[in-house]
Amino acid sequence: MIFSIHKYDGKNNDASKKYRVEFHQMMKEFFASPAVLHNVPESHFEKTISELENGTPYFDVYIFEADGKIAGYGAVTKTYSNEAGGLCYWFDEIYIREEFRGQGLGSAFIKQVIAENPDVKRFRLETEPENEAAVRLYKKLGFEPLEERQFTGLTLGISEGSYDKILKELAECRHRIMSIVAEDKQIDRVYRVNMQVFPLTEKIK
């Protein structure tokens, strides 16, 4: 299998027009798959494409091709970290269509991004522990689990009523956490716990 990986820059040419249609479809496939907990509104996909075509500095998207067919995509988000002393890249989404899996596309994508960005101070990604194949791949590529830092997040489509219920759940969770802390008589370090919920879009009509 011959494959290539190209950055989707949103320029007005035939390649980008083809990528636009395929990228939109693949985002739908990815967010409807078991790889994610919840789907997101289709308007998010249009917003992502619009940001790319307007030259956003916050993330890059790469399109994977295999034997002349669109095989998948990868999305990399960018942040600056004072702790790391520079740019941090997060492998936010990696999606490969089923017929092209197991051919090394995911590995090639990660290696290419790392090689193209030698000044980036930190590369990160996440996967569920149950995804043993992904864990083996990422360890083979040099990634190590962050045992001391536990990150989890959800992107949800909800109503205002559900939003209010979630706020109540967070308040109760905070109270339970503080009860645990109050009963702890053997404190040996300081941790930071973050809880936040906020809208990513305007109200959907």
PDB file of C-alpha atoms in Angstrom:
ATOM      1  CA  MET A   1       0.000   0.000   0.000  1.00  0.00           C
ATOM      2  CA  ILE A   2       1.324   3.432  -0.979  1.00  0.00           C
ATOM      3  CA  PHE A   3       0.176   6.234   1.294  1.00  0.00           C
ATOM      4  CA  SER A   4       0.819   9.930   1.780  1.00  0.00           C
ATOM      5  CA  ILE A   5      -0.103  12.511   4.400  1.00  0.00           C
ATOM      6  CA  HIS A   6      -0.903  16.098   3.405  1.00  0.00           C
ATOM      7  CA  LYS A   7      -1.762  19.160   5.469  1.00  0.00           C
ATOM      8  CA  TYR A   8      -5.213  20.512   4.600  1.00  0.00           C
ATOM      9  CA  ASP A   9      -4.565  24.231   4.257  1.00  0.00           C
ATOM     10  CA  GLY A  10      -7.980  25.289   2.953  1.00  0.00           C
ATOM     11  CA  LYS A  11      -6.576  26.992  -0.148  1.00  0.00           C
ATOM     12  CA  ASN A  12      -8.887  27.426  -3.098  1.00  0.00           C
ATOM     13  CA  ASN A  13      -7.602  24.644  -5.329  1.00  0.00           C
ATOM     14  CA  ASP A  14      -8.895  21.291  -6.569  1.00  0.00           C
ATOM     15  CA  ALA A  15      -7.097  19.271  -3.884  1.00  0.00           C
ATOM     16  CA  SER A  16      -8.491  21.384  -1.050  1.00  0.00           C
ATOM     17  CA  LYS A  17     -12.013  21.226  -2.484  1.00  0.00           C
ATOM     18  CA  LYS A  18     -11.779  17.427  -2.520  1.00  0.00           C
ATOM     19  CA  TYR A  19     -10.346  17.384   0.993  1.00  0.00           C
ATOM     20  CA  ARG A  20     -13.107  19.680   2.245  1.00  0.00           C
ATOM     21  CA  VAL A  21     -15.878  17.258   1.266  1.00  0.00           C
ATOM     22  CA  GLU A  22     -14.032  14.184   2.483  1.00  0.00           C
ATOM     23  CA  PHE A  23     -12.911  15.817   5.743  1.00  0.00           C
ATOM     24  CA  HIS A  24     -16.480  16.830   6.556  1.00  0.00           C
ATOM     25  CA  GLN A  25     -17.677  13.277   5.940  1.00  0.00           C
ATOM     26  CA  MET A  26     -14.863  11.740   7.999  1.00  0.00           C
ATOM     27  CA  MET A  27     -15.604  13.986  10.967  1.00  0.00           C
ATOM     28  CA  LYS A  28     -19.175  12.679  10.873  1.00  0.00           C
ATOM     29  CA  GLU A  29     -17.881   9.104  10.747  1.00  0.00           C
ATOM     30  CA  PHE A  30     -15.452   9.681  13.608  1.00  0.00           C
ATOM     31  CA  PHE A  31     -17.953  11.277  15.980  1.00  0.00           C
ATOM     32  CA  ALA A  32     -20.526   8.574  15.218  1.00  0.00           C
ATOM     33  CA  SER A  33     -18.005   5.842  16.057  1.00  0.00           C
ATOM     34  CA  PRO A  34     -17.340   4.045  19.377  1.00  0.00           C
ATOM     35  CA  ALA A  35     -14.066   6.002  19.630  1.00  0.00           C
ATOM     36  CA  VAL A  36     -15.936   8.977  21.146  1.00  0.00           C
ATOM     37  CA  LEU A  37     -18.496   9.128  23.935  1.00  0.00           C
ATOM     38  CA  HIS A  38     -20.904  11.558  22.299  1.00  0.00           C
ATOM     39  CA  ASN A  39     -21.644  12.985  18.892  1.00  0.00           C
ATOM     40  CA  VAL A  40     -21.504  16.747  18.324  1.00  0.00           C
ATOM     41  CA  PRO A  41     -23.683  19.082  16.238  1.00  0.00           C
ATOM     42  CA  GLU A  42     -22.826  19.105  12.546  1.00  0.00           C
ATOM     43  CA  SER A  43     -22.411  22.877  12.791  1.00  0.00           C
ATOM     44  CA  HIS A  44     -19.163  22.170  14.662  1.00  0.00           C
ATOM     45  CA  PHE A  45     -17.742  20.509  11.538  1.00  0.00           C
ATOM     46  CA  GLU A  46     -18.568  23.521   9.384  1.00  0.00           C
ATOM     47  CA  LYS A  47     -17.001  25.812  11.973  1.00  0.00           C
ATOM     48  CA  THR A  48     -13.824  23.696  12.011  1.00  0.00           C
ATOM     49  CA  ILE A  49     -13.538  23.857   8.223  1.00  0.00           C
ATOM     50  CA  SER A  50     -14.208  27.602   8.249  1.00  0.00           C
ATOM     51  CA  GLU A  51     -11.449  28.145  10.822  1.00  0.00           C
ATOM     52  CA  LEU A  52      -9.014  26.116   8.702  1.00  0.00           C
ATOM     53  CA  GLU A  53      -9.839  28.037   5.567  1.00  0.00           C
ATOM     54  CA  ASN A  54      -9.347  31.313   7.451  1.00  0.00           C
ATOM     55  CA  GLY A  55      -5.841  30.260   8.478  1.00  0.00           C
ATOM     56  CA  THR A  56      -6.356  29.512  12.168  1.00  0.00           C
ATOM     57  CA  PRO A  57      -3.080  29.313  14.152  1.00  0.00           C
ATOM     58  CA  TYR A  58      -4.621  27.024  16.772  1.00  0.00           C
ATOM     59  CA  PHE A  59      -4.784  23.694  14.984  1.00  0.00           C
ATOM     60  CA  ASP A  60      -3.729  21.802  11.860  1.00  0.00           C
ATOM     61  CA  VAL A  61      -5.513  19.038   9.980  1.00  0.00           C
ATOM     62  CA  TYR A  62      -3.790  16.376   7.892  1.00  0.00           C
ATOM     63  CA  ILE A  63      -5.487  14.189   5.285  1.00  0.00           C
ATOM     64  CA  PHE A  64      -4.304  10.603   4.831  1.00  0.00           C
ATOM     65  CA  GLU A  65      -4.331   9.025   1.376  1.00  0.00           C
ATOM     66  CA  ALA A  66      -3.691   5.371   0.540  1.00  0.00           C
ATOM     67  CA  ASP A  67      -3.451   4.052  -3.010  1.00  0.00           C
ATOM     68  CA  GLY A  68      -5.058   7.273  -4.219  1.00  0.00           C
ATOM     69  CA  LYS A  69      -8.047   7.054  -1.860  1.00  0.00           C
ATOM     70  CA  ILE A  70      -8.859   9.235   1.148  1.00  0.00           C
ATOM     71  CA  ALA A  71      -8.078   6.988   4.111  1.00  0.00           C
ATOM     72  CA  GLY A  72      -8.417   9.184   7.185  1.00  0.00           C
ATOM     73  CA  TYR A  73      -7.362  12.379   8.924  1.00  0.00           C
ATOM     74  CA  GLY A  74      -5.487  13.677  11.929  1.00  0.00           C
ATOM     75  CA  ALA A  75      -6.072  16.883  13.893  1.00  0.00           C
ATOM     76  CA  VAL A  76      -3.388  18.571  15.991  1.00  0.00           C
ATOM     77  CA  THR A  77      -4.215  21.390  18.408  1.00  0.00           C
ATOM     78  CA  LYS A  78      -1.589  23.862  19.621  1.00  0.00           C
ATOM     79  CA  THR A  79      -1.074  25.551  22.976  1.00  0.00           C
ATOM     80  CA  TYR A  80       1.729  27.331  24.803  1.00  0.00           C
ATOM     81  CA  SER A  81       2.899  25.952  28.140  1.00  0.00           C
ATOM     82  CA  ASN A  82       4.957  27.901  30.652  1.00  0.00           C
ATOM     83  CA  GLU A  83       5.679  24.600  32.389  1.00  0.00           C
ATOM     84  CA  ALA A  84       7.050  23.034  29.183  1.00  0.00           C
ATOM     85  CA  GLY A  85       8.810  26.228  28.126  1.00  0.00           C
ATOM     86  CA  GLY A  86       7.223  26.501  24.695  1.00  0.00           C
ATOM     87  CA  LEU A  87       4.667  25.120  22.289  1.00  0.00           C
ATOM     88  CA  CYS A  88       2.721  21.956  23.047  1.00  0.00           C
ATOM     89  CA  TYR A  89       0.988  19.922  20.354  1.00  0.00           C
ATOM     90  CA  TRP A  90      -1.939  17.666  21.190  1.00  0.00           C
ATOM     91  CA  PHE A  91      -2.882  14.827  18.831  1.00  0.00           C
ATOM     92  CA  ASP A  92      -6.550  15.615  19.290  1.00  0.00           C
ATOM     93  CA  GLU A  93      -8.169  13.366  16.680  1.00  0.00           C
ATOM     94  CA  ILE A  94      -6.819  10.461  14.640  1.00  0.00           C
ATOM     95  CA  TYR A  95      -9.329   8.711  12.418  1.00  0.00           C
ATOM     96  CA  ILE A  96      -8.568   5.995   9.872  1.00  0.00           C
ATOM     97  CA  ARG A  97     -11.289   4.381   7.803  1.00  0.00           C
ATOM     98  CA  GLU A  98     -11.726   0.702   8.573  1.00  0.00           C
ATOM     99  CA  GLU A  99     -10.374  -0.685   5.312  1.00  0.00           C
ATOM    100  CA  PHE A 100      -7.069   1.167   5.806  1.00  0.00           C
ATOM    101  CA  ARG A 101      -6.433   0.301   9.455  1.00  0.00           C
ATOM    102  CA  GLY A 102      -3.432  -1.737  10.516  1.00  0.00           C
ATOM    103  CA  GLN A 103      -1.264  -0.379   7.694  1.00  0.00           C
ATOM    104  CA  GLY A 104       0.833   2.052   9.746  1.00  0.00           C
ATOM    105  CA  LEU A 105      -0.978   5.269   8.817  1.00  0.00           C
ATOM    106  CA  GLY A 106      -1.467   6.412  12.413  1.00  0.00           C
ATOM    107  CA  SER A 107       2.170   5.793  13.257  1.00  0.00           C
ATOM    108  CA  ALA A 108       3.356   7.557  10.095  1.00  0.00           C
ATOM    109  CA  PHE A 109       1.175  10.576  10.888  1.00  0.00           C
ATOM    110  CA  ILE A 110       2.524  10.972  14.420  1.00  0.00           C
ATOM    111  CA  LYS A 111       6.128  10.545  13.261  1.00  0.00           C
ATOM    112  CA  GLN A 112       5.644  13.100  10.464  1.00  0.00           C
ATOM    113  CA  VAL A 113       4.188  15.768  12.757  1.00  0.00           C
ATOM    114  CA  ILE A 114       6.982  15.294  15.308  1.00  0.00           C
ATOM    115  CA  ALA A 115       9.668  15.410  12.592  1.00  0.00           C
ATOM    116  CA  GLU A 116       8.195  18.561  10.999  1.00  0.00           C
ATOM    117  CA  ASN A 117       8.070  20.455  14.303  1.00  0.00           C
ATOM    118  CA  PRO A 118      11.453  20.094  16.066  1.00  0.00           C
ATOM    119  CA  ASP A 119      10.895  23.246  18.140  1.00  0.00           C
ATOM    120  CA  VAL A 120       7.746  21.932  19.832  1.00  0.00           C
ATOM    121  CA  LYS A 121       8.534  21.207  23.487  1.00  0.00           C
ATOM    122  CA  ARG A 122       5.841  18.642  24.221  1.00  0.00           C
ATOM    123  CA  PHE A 123       3.602  16.289  22.252  1.00  0.00           C
ATOM    124  CA  ARG A 124       0.573  14.737  23.921  1.00  0.00           C
ATOM    125  CA  LEU A 125      -2.262  12.387  23.105  1.00  0.00           C
ATOM    126  CA  GLU A 126      -4.803  10.336  24.998  1.00  0.00           C
ATOM    127  CA  THR A 127      -6.490   6.969  24.708  1.00  0.00           C
ATOM    128  CA  GLU A 128      -8.538   4.678  26.900  1.00  0.00           C
ATOM    129  CA  PRO A 129      -6.561   1.960  28.734  1.00  0.00           C
ATOM    130  CA  GLU A 130      -8.909  -0.621  27.202  1.00  0.00           C
ATOM    131  CA  ASN A 131      -7.639   0.296  23.737  1.00  0.00           C
ATOM    132  CA  GLU A 132      -4.634  -1.978  24.111  1.00  0.00           C
ATOM    133  CA  ALA A 133      -3.544  -1.761  20.467  1.00  0.00           C
ATOM    134  CA  ALA A 134      -3.376   2.047  20.643  1.00  0.00           C
ATOM    135  CA  VAL A 135      -1.523   1.909  23.981  1.00  0.00           C
ATOM    136  CA  ARG A 136       1.084  -0.446  22.484  1.00  0.00           C
ATOM    137  CA  LEU A 137       1.494   1.793  19.433  1.00  0.00           C
ATOM    138  CA  TYR A 138       1.924   4.980  21.446  1.00  0.00           C
ATOM    139  CA  LYS A 139       4.443   3.374  23.790  1.00  0.00           C
ATOM    140  CA  LYS A 140       6.368   2.101  20.752  1.00  0.00           C
ATOM    141  CA  LEU A 141       6.499   5.700  19.497  1.00  0.00           C
ATOM    142  CA  GLY A 142       7.994   6.857  22.799  1.00  0.00           C
ATOM    143  CA  PHE A 143       4.904   8.135  24.634  1.00  0.00           C
ATOM    144  CA  GLU A 144       4.598   7.363  28.325  1.00  0.00           C
ATOM    145  CA  PRO A 145       1.457   7.454  30.506  1.00  0.00           C
ATOM    146  CA  LEU A 146       1.024  10.420  32.837  1.00  0.00           C
ATOM    147  CA  GLU A 147       0.431   8.549  36.065  1.00  0.00           C
ATOM    148  CA  GLU A 148       0.188  11.656  38.244  1.00  0.00           C
ATOM    149  CA  ARG A 149      -2.103  13.670  35.993  1.00  0.00           C
ATOM    150  CA  GLN A 150      -5.569  12.446  35.166  1.00  0.00           C
ATOM    151  CA  PHE A 151      -7.396  14.324  32.400  1.00  0.00           C
ATOM    152  CA  THR A 152     -10.922  13.663  31.267  1.00  0.00           C
ATOM    153  CA  GLY A 153     -13.335  15.762  29.248  1.00  0.00           C
ATOM    154  CA  LEU A 154     -16.661  15.592  27.469  1.00  0.00           C
ATOM    155  CA  THR A 155     -18.100  17.573  24.566  1.00  0.00           C
ATOM    156  CA  LEU A 156     -21.876  17.420  24.868  1.00  0.00           C
ATOM    157  CA  GLY A 157     -24.969  18.620  23.078  1.00  0.00           C
ATOM    158  CA  ILE A 158     -27.457  19.422  25.873  1.00  0.00           C
ATOM    159  CA  SER A 159     -30.446  21.574  26.775  1.00  0.00           C
ATOM    160  CA  GLU A 160     -30.489  24.422  29.266  1.00  0.00           C
ATOM    161  CA  GLY A 161     -32.301  22.138  31.705  1.00  0.00           C
ATOM    162  CA  SER A 162     -29.584  19.497  31.493  1.00  0.00           C
ATOM    163  CA  TYR A 163     -26.947  22.210  31.886  1.00  0.00           C
ATOM    164  CA  ASP A 164     -28.543  23.246  35.183  1.00  0.00           C
ATOM    165  CA  LYS A 165     -28.597  19.607  36.340  1.00  0.00           C
ATOM    166  CA  ILE A 166     -24.905  19.211  35.494  1.00  0.00           C
ATOM    167  CA  LEU A 167     -24.065  22.335  37.507  1.00  0.00           C
ATOM    168  CA  LYS A 168     -25.903  20.828  40.461  1.00  0.00           C
ATOM    169  CA  GLU A 169     -23.992  17.534  40.055  1.00  0.00           C
ATOM    170  CA  LEU A 170     -20.687  19.416  39.980  1.00  0.00           C
ATOM    171  CA  ALA A 171     -21.594  21.328  43.133  1.00  0.00           C
ATOM    172  CA  GLU A 172     -22.460  18.084  44.916  1.00  0.00           C
ATOM    173  CA  CYS A 173     -19.254  16.464  43.640  1.00  0.00           C
ATOM    174  CA  ARG A 174     -17.223  19.395  44.955  1.00  0.00           C
ATOM    175  CA  HIS A 175     -18.914  18.998  48.344  1.00  0.00           C
ATOM    176  CA  ARG A 176     -18.094  15.262  48.437  1.00  0.00           C
ATOM    177  CA  ILE A 177     -14.470  15.952  47.501  1.00  0.00           C
ATOM    178  CA  MET A 178     -14.140  18.506  50.288  1.00  0.00           C
ATOM    179  CA  SER A 179     -15.588  15.953  52.729  1.00  0.00           C
ATOM    180  CA  ILE A 180     -12.862  13.490  51.701  1.00  0.00           C
ATOM    181  CA  VAL A 181     -10.229  16.173  52.222  1.00  0.00           C
ATOM    182  CA  ALA A 182     -11.625  17.098  55.650  1.00  0.00           C
ATOM    183  CA  GLU A 183     -11.278  13.481  56.806  1.00  0.00           C
ATOM    184  CA  ASP A 184      -7.709  13.056  55.483  1.00  0.00           C
ATOM    185  CA  LYS A 185      -5.232  12.943  58.382  1.00  0.00           C
ATOM    186  CA  GLN A 186      -2.159  11.941  56.352  1.00  0.00           C
ATOM    187  CA  ILE A 187      -1.695  14.729  53.794  1.00  0.00           C
ATOM    188  CA  ASP A 188       1.627  14.328  51.949  1.00  0.00           C
ATOM    189  CA  ARG A 189       1.284  16.533  48.862  1.00  0.00           C
ATOM    190  CA  VAL A 190      -0.850  19.195  47.138  1.00  0.00           C
ATOM    191  CA  TYR A 191      -3.093  18.456  44.149  1.00  0.00           C
ATOM    192  CA  ARG A 192      -5.131  20.666  41.831  1.00  0.00           C
ATOM    193  CA  VAL A 193      -8.676  19.583  40.864  1.00  0.00           C
ATOM    194  CA  ASN A 194     -10.389  21.431  38.015  1.00  0.00           C
ATOM    195  CA  MET A 195     -14.114  21.288  37.267  1.00  0.00           C
ATOM    196  CA  GLN A 196     -15.572  23.466  34.537  1.00  0.00           C
ATOM    197  CA  VAL A 197     -18.472  23.550  32.128  1.00  0.00           C
ATOM    198  CA  PHE A 198     -19.078  26.224  29.501  1.00  0.00           C
ATOM    199  CA  PRO A 199     -20.784  26.610  26.091  1.00  0.00           C
ATOM    200  CA  LEU A 200     -18.764  26.104  22.895  1.00  0.00           C
ATOM    201  CA  THR A 201     -21.451  27.452  20.558  1.00  0.00           C
ATOM    202  CA  GLU A 202     -24.276  29.931  20.407  1.00  0.00           C
ATOM    203  CA  LYS A 203     -27.746  28.559  21.100  1.00  0.00           C
ATOM    204  CA  ILE A 204     -28.706  26.123  18.331  1.00  0.00           C
ATOM    205  CA  LYS A 205     -31.967  27.050  16.633  1.00  0.00           C
TER     206      LYS A 205
END
